[in-house]
Amino acid sequence: MKIISWNVNSLRAREPLIEKIIKTEAPDIFCLQELKILDKEYVENFFNQFSLKTVAETQKSYNGVSVSCKSEIVLNENPLKRLNMTQARNNTVIIKDKNLAILNCYFPNGNPIDTDKFTNKLEWMKLLYKEIEILKKEYEVLLMGDFNVIPDDEDAHDIKKYKNDALAQPESRKEFYKLINLDLIDVFKTTPKKQSYTFFDYKTYKFGKEEGIRIDFFLLSPFLKSKVMKLKVLKEYRDMDRPSDHCPILIDLNI
DNA sequence: ATGACCTGACCATCAGGA
């Protein structure tokens, strides 16, 4: 089962690259973040072109997430969809015949740190923690997306720049490691040579610098970790015409 | 030290991103 997660920074702006990745990689499950579009029917129709069915959570201008999958996969949508009632930042699908819960997330940014944006970020992460605590009792858990957390100093090219940034605050890291302590494995971290930055700022990367951060993750329950066949940050999509500032990440599971 | 660049909303310029 090949799965791709990607913060596309606008569905409409990224349609050519989304089409390319679907045709090139043929993912069984394709999870997007930051759709930046309200029209849910438009999102569903877009993926229908490629014979993918879609579950989307949308809102005007900001946020928005979708899980698309091949038609033969039977989805059971989790009734607990939004962690936050006003922001479309997560959706969960259950694949019952594989005993699998897939959580697709776009964590809040949380800047600036002296505002309620930061406390709301931490609150959102706590709600996610509670949701996973429930789901892990019944299902294998695959948590993925844009976490907006730099878990370790080595996950940034220059951690000093993030001293006052919500992404690298001790409180943000604490909530991240609480998720890890639910028996979820940061599979890029634990697989030799697979770690790579996943985000490259538009303002710096155009000069060809390697100034990135690692903020997009697959967190897997131990059983799923034992089934990993392939794992990759698809960095080439950051170098194509009109890219997202995030790279797609890919995992192939033998399930 | 600062700003850079991109997107959507909407029409000139700003919020938000990270």
mmCIF file of C-alpha atoms (C1' of nucleotides) in Angstrom:
data_model
loop_
_atom_site.group_PDB
_atom_site.id
_atom_site.type_symbol
_atom_site.label_atom_id
_atom_site.label_comp_id
_atom_site.label_asym_id
_atom_site.label_seq_id
_atom_site.Cartn_x
_atom_site.Cartn_y
_atom_site.Cartn_z
ATOM 1 C CA MET A 1 0.000 0.000 0.000
ATOM 2 C CA LYS A 2 1.672 3.132 -1.263
ATOM 3 C CA ILE A 3 0.835 6.301 0.650
ATOM 4 C CA ILE A 4 1.799 9.902 -0.089
ATOM 5 C CA SER A 5 1.380 12.924 2.183
ATOM 6 C CA TRP A 6 1.867 16.461 0.853
ATOM 7 C CA ASN A 7 1.255 20.003 1.997
ATOM 8 C CA VAL A 8 0.425 21.482 -1.414
ATOM 9 C CA ASN A 9 -0.089 25.109 -0.341
ATOM 10 C CA SER A 10 -3.249 25.499 -2.499
ATOM 11 C CA LEU A 11 -4.879 22.712 -4.499
ATOM 12 C CA ARG A 12 -5.668 24.944 -7.478
ATOM 13 C CA ALA A 13 -2.133 26.315 -7.759
ATOM 14 C CA ARG A 14 -0.683 22.809 -7.562
ATOM 15 C CA GLU A 15 -2.991 20.922 -9.927
ATOM 16 C CA PRO A 16 -0.310 20.246 -12.577
ATOM 17 C CA LEU A 17 2.117 18.802 -10.020
ATOM 18 C CA ILE A 18 -0.637 16.838 -8.267
ATOM 19 C CA GLU A 19 -1.573 15.270 -11.585
ATOM 20 C CA LYS A 20 2.076 14.453 -12.222
ATOM 21 C CA ILE A 21 2.608 12.765 -8.876
ATOM 22 C CA ILE A 22 -0.575 10.686 -9.196
ATOM 23 C CA LYS A 23 0.463 9.481 -12.655
ATOM 24 C CA THR A 24 4.098 8.883 -11.673
ATOM 25 C CA GLU A 25 3.683 7.253 -8.267
ATOM 26 C CA ALA A 26 0.125 5.894 -8.453
ATOM 27 C CA PRO A 27 -0.470 6.128 -4.679
ATOM 28 C CA ASP A 28 -3.148 3.904 -3.137
ATOM 29 C CA ILE A 29 -3.762 6.603 -0.545
ATOM 30 C CA PHE A 30 -3.010 10.280 -1.157
ATOM 31 C CA CYS A 31 -3.266 12.780 1.698
ATOM 32 C CA LEU A 32 -3.076 16.540 1.158
ATOM 33 C CA GLN A 33 -2.861 19.506 3.475
ATOM 34 C CA GLU A 34 -3.467 23.239 2.910
ATOM 35 C CA LEU A 35 -5.990 22.906 0.090
ATOM 36 C CA LYS A 36 -6.974 26.592 0.507
ATOM 37 C CA ILE A 37 -10.340 26.028 -1.145
ATOM 38 C CA LEU A 38 -13.877 25.882 0.230
ATOM 39 C CA ASP A 39 -15.565 23.984 -2.625
ATOM 40 C CA LYS A 40 -15.581 20.360 -1.461
ATOM 41 C CA GLU A 41 -17.305 19.157 -4.630
ATOM 42 C CA TYR A 42 -14.534 20.710 -6.721
ATOM 43 C CA VAL A 43 -11.939 18.775 -4.722
ATOM 44 C CA GLU A 44 -13.841 15.498 -5.123
ATOM 45 C CA ASN A 45 -14.319 16.045 -8.856
ATOM 46 C CA PHE A 46 -10.663 16.893 -9.331
ATOM 47 C CA PHE A 47 -9.574 13.530 -7.933
ATOM 48 C CA ASN A 48 -12.383 11.681 -9.731
ATOM 49 C CA GLN A 49 -10.506 12.405 -12.975
ATOM 50 C CA PHE A 50 -7.841 10.023 -11.754
ATOM 51 C CA SER A 51 -10.294 7.431 -10.417
ATOM 52 C CA LEU A 52 -9.590 8.438 -6.824
ATOM 53 C CA LYS A 53 -12.401 8.885 -4.329
ATOM 54 C CA THR A 54 -11.961 11.610 -1.761
ATOM 55 C CA VAL A 55 -12.876 12.600 1.764
ATOM 56 C CA ALA A 56 -12.193 16.317 2.297
ATOM 57 C CA GLU A 57 -12.518 18.863 5.073
ATOM 58 C CA THR A 58 -12.469 22.380 3.665
ATOM 59 C CA GLN A 59 -12.796 26.037 4.556
ATOM 60 C CA LYS A 60 -12.444 29.360 2.761
ATOM 61 C CA SER A 61 -8.900 30.545 1.935
ATOM 62 C CA TYR A 62 -7.007 28.648 4.591
ATOM 63 C CA ASN A 63 -6.247 25.129 5.787
ATOM 64 C CA GLY A 64 -8.226 22.245 4.263
ATOM 65 C CA VAL A 65 -7.203 18.565 4.111
ATOM 66 C CA SER A 66 -8.151 15.614 1.942
ATOM 67 C CA VAL A 67 -7.640 11.864 1.823
ATOM 68 C CA SER A 68 -8.023 10.294 -1.621
ATOM 69 C CA CYS A 69 -7.767 6.622 -2.392
ATOM 70 C CA LYS A 70 -8.224 4.063 -5.109
ATOM 71 C CA SER A 71 -11.822 3.006 -5.555
ATOM 72 C CA GLU A 72 -11.306 -0.594 -4.417
ATOM 73 C CA ILE A 73 -10.309 0.541 -0.920
ATOM 74 C CA VAL A 74 -13.280 0.516 1.459
ATOM 75 C CA LEU A 75 -13.268 3.566 3.696
ATOM 76 C CA ASN A 76 -15.165 4.018 6.904
ATOM 77 C CA GLU A 77 -15.042 7.671 7.782
ATOM 78 C CA ASN A 78 -14.369 8.370 11.401
ATOM 79 C CA PRO A 79 -17.196 10.347 12.991
ATOM 80 C CA LEU A 80 -14.699 12.364 15.042
ATOM 81 C CA LYS A 81 -13.520 14.486 12.162
ATOM 82 C CA ARG A 82 -12.540 17.969 13.215
ATOM 83 C CA LEU A 83 -10.399 18.574 16.269
ATOM 84 C CA ASN A 84 -11.171 22.272 15.893
ATOM 85 C CA MET A 85 -14.675 23.363 14.960
ATOM 86 C CA THR A 86 -13.616 26.444 12.995
ATOM 87 C CA GLN A 87 -10.470 25.215 11.268
ATOM 88 C CA ALA A 88 -10.305 22.330 8.790
ATOM 89 C CA ARG A 89 -6.989 20.846 9.828
ATOM 90 C CA ASN A 90 -7.519 17.117 10.066
ATOM 91 C CA ASN A 91 -9.483 14.182 8.800
ATOM 92 C CA THR A 92 -9.400 10.543 9.717
ATOM 93 C CA VAL A 93 -10.357 7.519 7.688
ATOM 94 C CA ILE A 94 -10.661 3.937 8.853
ATOM 95 C CA ILE A 95 -9.840 1.002 6.585
ATOM 96 C CA LYS A 96 -11.548 -1.739 8.518
ATOM 97 C CA ASP A 97 -10.352 -4.742 6.540
ATOM 98 C CA LYS A 98 -6.779 -3.714 7.331
ATOM 99 C CA ASN A 99 -7.586 -2.620 10.865
ATOM 100 C CA LEU A 100 -6.022 0.709 10.012
ATOM 101 C CA ALA A 101 -6.698 4.286 11.138
ATOM 102 C CA ILE A 102 -5.228 6.956 8.875
ATOM 103 C CA LEU A 103 -4.971 10.429 10.396
ATOM 104 C CA ASN A 104 -4.192 13.238 7.988
ATOM 105 C CA CYS A 105 -3.183 16.439 9.779
ATOM 106 C CA TYR A 106 -2.200 20.034 9.213
ATOM 107 C CA PHE A 107 -1.009 21.207 12.629
ATOM 108 C CA PRO A 108 -1.383 24.909 13.509
ATOM 109 C CA ASN A 109 1.680 27.052 12.905
ATOM 110 C CA GLY A 110 1.408 28.829 16.259
ATOM 111 C CA ASN A 111 3.317 32.035 15.558
ATOM 112 C CA PRO A 112 3.821 34.467 17.132
ATOM 113 C CA ILE A 113 4.492 32.688 20.422
ATOM 114 C CA ASP A 114 3.259 35.489 22.686
ATOM 115 C CA THR A 115 -0.288 35.246 21.281
ATOM 116 C CA ASP A 116 -3.219 32.858 21.553
ATOM 117 C CA LYS A 117 -2.101 31.339 18.252
ATOM 118 C CA PHE A 118 0.601 29.513 20.183
ATOM 119 C CA THR A 119 -1.648 28.340 23.002
ATOM 120 C CA ASN A 120 -4.195 27.222 20.392
ATOM 121 C CA LYS A 121 -1.482 25.183 18.662
ATOM 122 C CA LEU A 122 -0.665 23.358 21.890
ATOM 123 C CA GLU A 123 -4.340 22.872 22.644
ATOM 124 C CA TRP A 124 -4.908 21.380 19.190
ATOM 125 C CA MET A 125 -2.027 18.951 19.706
ATOM 126 C CA LYS A 126 -3.509 17.880 23.029
ATOM 127 C CA LEU A 127 -6.838 17.164 21.328
ATOM 128 C CA LEU A 128 -5.017 15.073 18.727
ATOM 129 C CA TYR A 129 -3.275 13.155 21.506
ATOM 130 C CA LYS A 130 -6.618 12.246 23.060
ATOM 131 C CA GLU A 131 -8.002 11.170 19.688
ATOM 132 C CA ILE A 132 -5.067 8.839 19.079
ATOM 133 C CA GLU A 133 -5.306 7.399 22.572
ATOM 134 C CA ILE A 134 -8.809 6.246 21.643
ATOM 135 C CA LEU A 135 -8.018 5.029 18.123
ATOM 136 C CA LYS A 136 -4.913 3.051 19.088
ATOM 137 C CA LYS A 137 -6.973 0.765 21.314
ATOM 138 C CA GLU A 138 -8.756 -0.561 18.248
ATOM 139 C CA TYR A 139 -6.593 0.156 15.199
ATOM 140 C CA GLU A 140 -3.090 0.289 13.851
ATOM 141 C CA VAL A 141 -2.336 4.011 13.601
ATOM 142 C CA LEU A 142 -0.741 5.893 10.739
ATOM 143 C CA LEU A 143 -0.438 9.591 11.593
ATOM 144 C CA MET A 144 0.886 11.835 8.848
ATOM 145 C CA GLY A 145 1.033 15.348 7.534
ATOM 146 C CA ASP A 146 2.528 18.754 8.206
ATOM 147 C CA PHE A 147 3.234 18.822 11.947
ATOM 148 C CA ASN A 148 4.663 22.349 12.092
ATOM 149 C CA VAL A 149 7.105 21.114 14.737
ATOM 150 C CA ILE A 150 10.888 20.888 14.544
ATOM 151 C CA PRO A 151 11.366 18.033 17.042
ATOM 152 C CA ASP A 152 15.144 18.225 17.358
ATOM 153 C CA ASP A 153 17.867 20.789 16.678
ATOM 154 C CA GLU A 154 19.215 18.599 13.889
ATOM 155 C CA ASP A 155 15.886 18.903 12.063
ATOM 156 C CA ALA A 156 16.728 22.450 10.970
ATOM 157 C CA HIS A 157 19.635 23.758 8.899
ATOM 158 C CA ASP A 158 20.092 26.578 11.392
ATOM 159 C CA ILE A 159 18.170 26.055 14.608
ATOM 160 C CA LYS A 160 19.239 29.461 15.940
ATOM 161 C CA LYS A 161 16.804 31.080 13.508
ATOM 162 C CA TYR A 162 13.952 29.266 15.261
ATOM 163 C CA LYS A 163 14.806 30.361 18.800
ATOM 164 C CA ASN A 164 11.588 32.368 19.120
ATOM 165 C CA ASP A 165 9.589 30.359 16.591
ATOM 166 C CA ALA A 166 6.564 28.295 17.615
ATOM 167 C CA LEU A 167 7.880 25.317 15.612
ATOM 168 C CA ALA A 168 10.861 24.732 17.885
ATOM 169 C CA GLN A 169 9.585 25.802 21.319
ATOM 170 C CA PRO A 170 10.048 23.276 24.142
ATOM 171 C CA GLU A 171 6.255 23.177 24.619
ATOM 172 C CA SER A 172 5.702 22.258 20.940
ATOM 173 C CA ARG A 173 8.382 19.593 21.123
ATOM 174 C CA LYS A 174 6.870 18.197 24.302
ATOM 175 C CA GLU A 175 3.511 17.667 22.586
ATOM 176 C CA PHE A 176 5.293 16.037 19.639
ATOM 177 C CA TYR A 177 7.144 13.596 21.909
ATOM 178 C CA LYS A 178 3.932 12.818 23.756
ATOM 179 C CA LEU A 179 2.655 11.485 20.418
ATOM 180 C CA ILE A 180 5.848 9.451 20.024
ATOM 181 C CA ASN A 181 5.257 8.057 23.501
ATOM 182 C CA LEU A 182 1.940 6.635 22.299
ATOM 183 C CA ASP A 183 4.114 3.994 20.583
ATOM 184 C CA LEU A 184 4.306 5.910 17.337
ATOM 185 C CA ILE A 185 7.554 5.801 15.408
ATOM 186 C CA ASP A 186 9.003 8.686 13.396
ATOM 187 C CA VAL A 187 9.988 6.371 10.584
ATOM 188 C CA PHE A 188 12.278 8.816 8.751
ATOM 189 C CA LYS A 189 14.214 9.339 11.975
ATOM 190 C CA THR A 190 14.672 5.618 12.637
ATOM 191 C CA THR A 191 15.539 4.582 9.068
ATOM 192 C CA PRO A 192 19.218 5.168 8.220
ATOM 193 C CA LYS A 193 19.902 7.711 5.452
ATOM 194 C CA LYS A 194 16.223 8.520 4.930
ATOM 195 C CA GLN A 195 16.112 11.720 6.963
ATOM 196 C CA SER A 196 15.819 14.847 4.887
ATOM 197 C CA TYR A 197 14.356 18.281 5.235
ATOM 198 C CA THR A 198 10.782 18.413 3.952
ATOM 199 C CA PHE A 199 10.203 22.177 3.841
ATOM 200 C CA PHE A 200 12.217 24.793 1.988
ATOM 201 C CA ASP A 201 11.209 28.417 2.226
ATOM 202 C CA TYR A 202 10.341 30.087 -1.082
ATOM 203 C CA LYS A 203 12.539 33.026 -0.126
ATOM 204 C CA THR A 204 15.772 31.075 0.231
ATOM 205 C CA TYR A 205 15.503 27.878 -1.770
ATOM 206 C CA LYS A 206 15.330 29.669 -5.113
ATOM 207 C CA PHE A 207 19.013 30.390 -4.639
ATOM 208 C CA GLY A 208 19.666 26.662 -4.473
ATOM 209 C CA LYS A 209 20.490 26.597 -0.771
ATOM 210 C CA GLU A 210 19.862 23.590 1.447
ATOM 211 C CA GLU A 211 18.169 25.696 4.075
ATOM 212 C CA GLY A 212 15.278 23.538 5.129
ATOM 213 C CA ILE A 213 13.471 22.070 8.096
ATOM 214 C CA ARG A 214 11.995 18.627 8.756
ATOM 215 C CA ILE A 215 8.363 19.152 9.722
ATOM 216 C CA ASP A 216 6.424 16.586 7.652
ATOM 217 C CA PHE A 217 6.179 13.125 9.162
ATOM 218 C CA PHE A 218 4.866 9.608 9.062
ATOM 219 C CA LEU A 219 4.301 8.349 12.604
ATOM 220 C CA LEU A 220 3.608 4.602 12.638
ATOM 221 C CA SER A 221 2.502 2.064 15.188
ATOM 222 C CA PRO A 222 5.161 -0.669 15.674
ATOM 223 C CA PHE A 223 3.322 -3.251 13.546
ATOM 224 C CA LEU A 224 3.185 -0.846 10.594
ATOM 225 C CA LYS A 225 6.835 0.046 11.111
ATOM 226 C CA SER A 226 7.697 -3.612 10.571
ATOM 227 C CA LYS A 227 5.914 -3.475 7.193
ATOM 228 C CA VAL A 228 7.822 -0.582 5.603
ATOM 229 C CA MET A 229 9.135 -1.468 2.143
ATOM 230 C CA LYS A 230 9.934 1.986 0.806
ATOM 231 C CA LEU A 231 10.350 5.439 2.285
ATOM 232 C CA LYS A 232 11.250 8.685 0.590
ATOM 233 C CA VAL A 233 11.077 12.471 0.633
ATOM 234 C CA LEU A 234 10.165 13.278 -2.975
ATOM 235 C CA LYS A 235 12.411 16.296 -3.132
ATOM 236 C CA GLU A 236 12.312 16.548 -6.919
ATOM 237 C CA TYR A 237 8.842 18.104 -6.613
ATOM 238 C CA ARG A 238 10.419 21.061 -4.830
ATOM 239 C CA ASP A 239 12.480 21.800 -7.950
ATOM 240 C CA MET A 240 9.675 21.682 -10.511
ATOM 241 C CA ASP A 241 7.750 24.588 -12.012
ATOM 242 C CA ARG A 242 5.511 26.390 -9.473
ATOM 243 C CA PRO A 243 6.312 24.112 -6.531
ATOM 244 C CA SER A 244 4.818 23.935 -3.065
ATOM 245 C CA ASP A 245 7.278 24.938 -0.349
ATOM 246 C CA HIS A 246 6.784 21.451 1.142
ATOM 247 C CA CYS A 247 8.058 18.218 -0.425
ATOM 248 C CA PRO A 248 5.742 15.217 -0.756
ATOM 249 C CA ILE A 249 6.669 12.261 1.466
ATOM 250 C CA LEU A 250 6.082 8.653 0.406
ATOM 251 C CA ILE A 251 5.804 5.379 2.273
ATOM 252 C CA ASP A 252 5.079 1.903 0.922
ATOM 253 C CA LEU A 253 3.715 -0.628 3.426
ATOM 254 C CA ASN A 254 3.488 -4.361 2.898
ATOM 255 C CA ILE A 255 -0.072 -4.647 4.182
ATOM 256 C "C1'" DA B 1 19.968 43.236 10.822
ATOM 257 C "C1'" DT B 2 16.409 42.970 7.440
ATOM 258 C "C1'" DG B 3 13.896 41.008 3.846
ATOM 259 C "C1'" DA B 4 13.141 37.963 0.581
ATOM 260 C "C1'" DC B 5 8.442 34.625 -1.944
ATOM 261 C "C1'" DC B 6 3.761 32.643 -2.618
ATOM 262 C "C1'" DT B 7 -1.458 32.272 -2.287
ATOM 263 C "C1'" DG B 8 -6.225 33.838 -1.790
ATOM 264 C "C1'" DA B 9 -9.319 37.505 -1.428
ATOM 265 C "C1'" DC B 10 -10.444 40.859 -4.315
ATOM 266 C "C1'" DC B 11 -8.675 45.302 -7.028
ATOM 267 C "C1'" DA B 12 -4.367 47.417 -3.892
ATOM 268 C "C1'" DT B 13 -2.913 45.654 -0.504
ATOM 269 C "C1'" DC B 14 -2.990 42.639 3.293
ATOM 270 C "C1'" DA B 15 -3.188 38.175 6.203
ATOM 271 C "C1'" DG B 16 -0.951 34.087 6.711
ATOM 272 C "C1'" DG B 17 2.503 31.046 6.020
ATOM 273 C "C1'" DA B 18 7.066 28.871 8.803
#
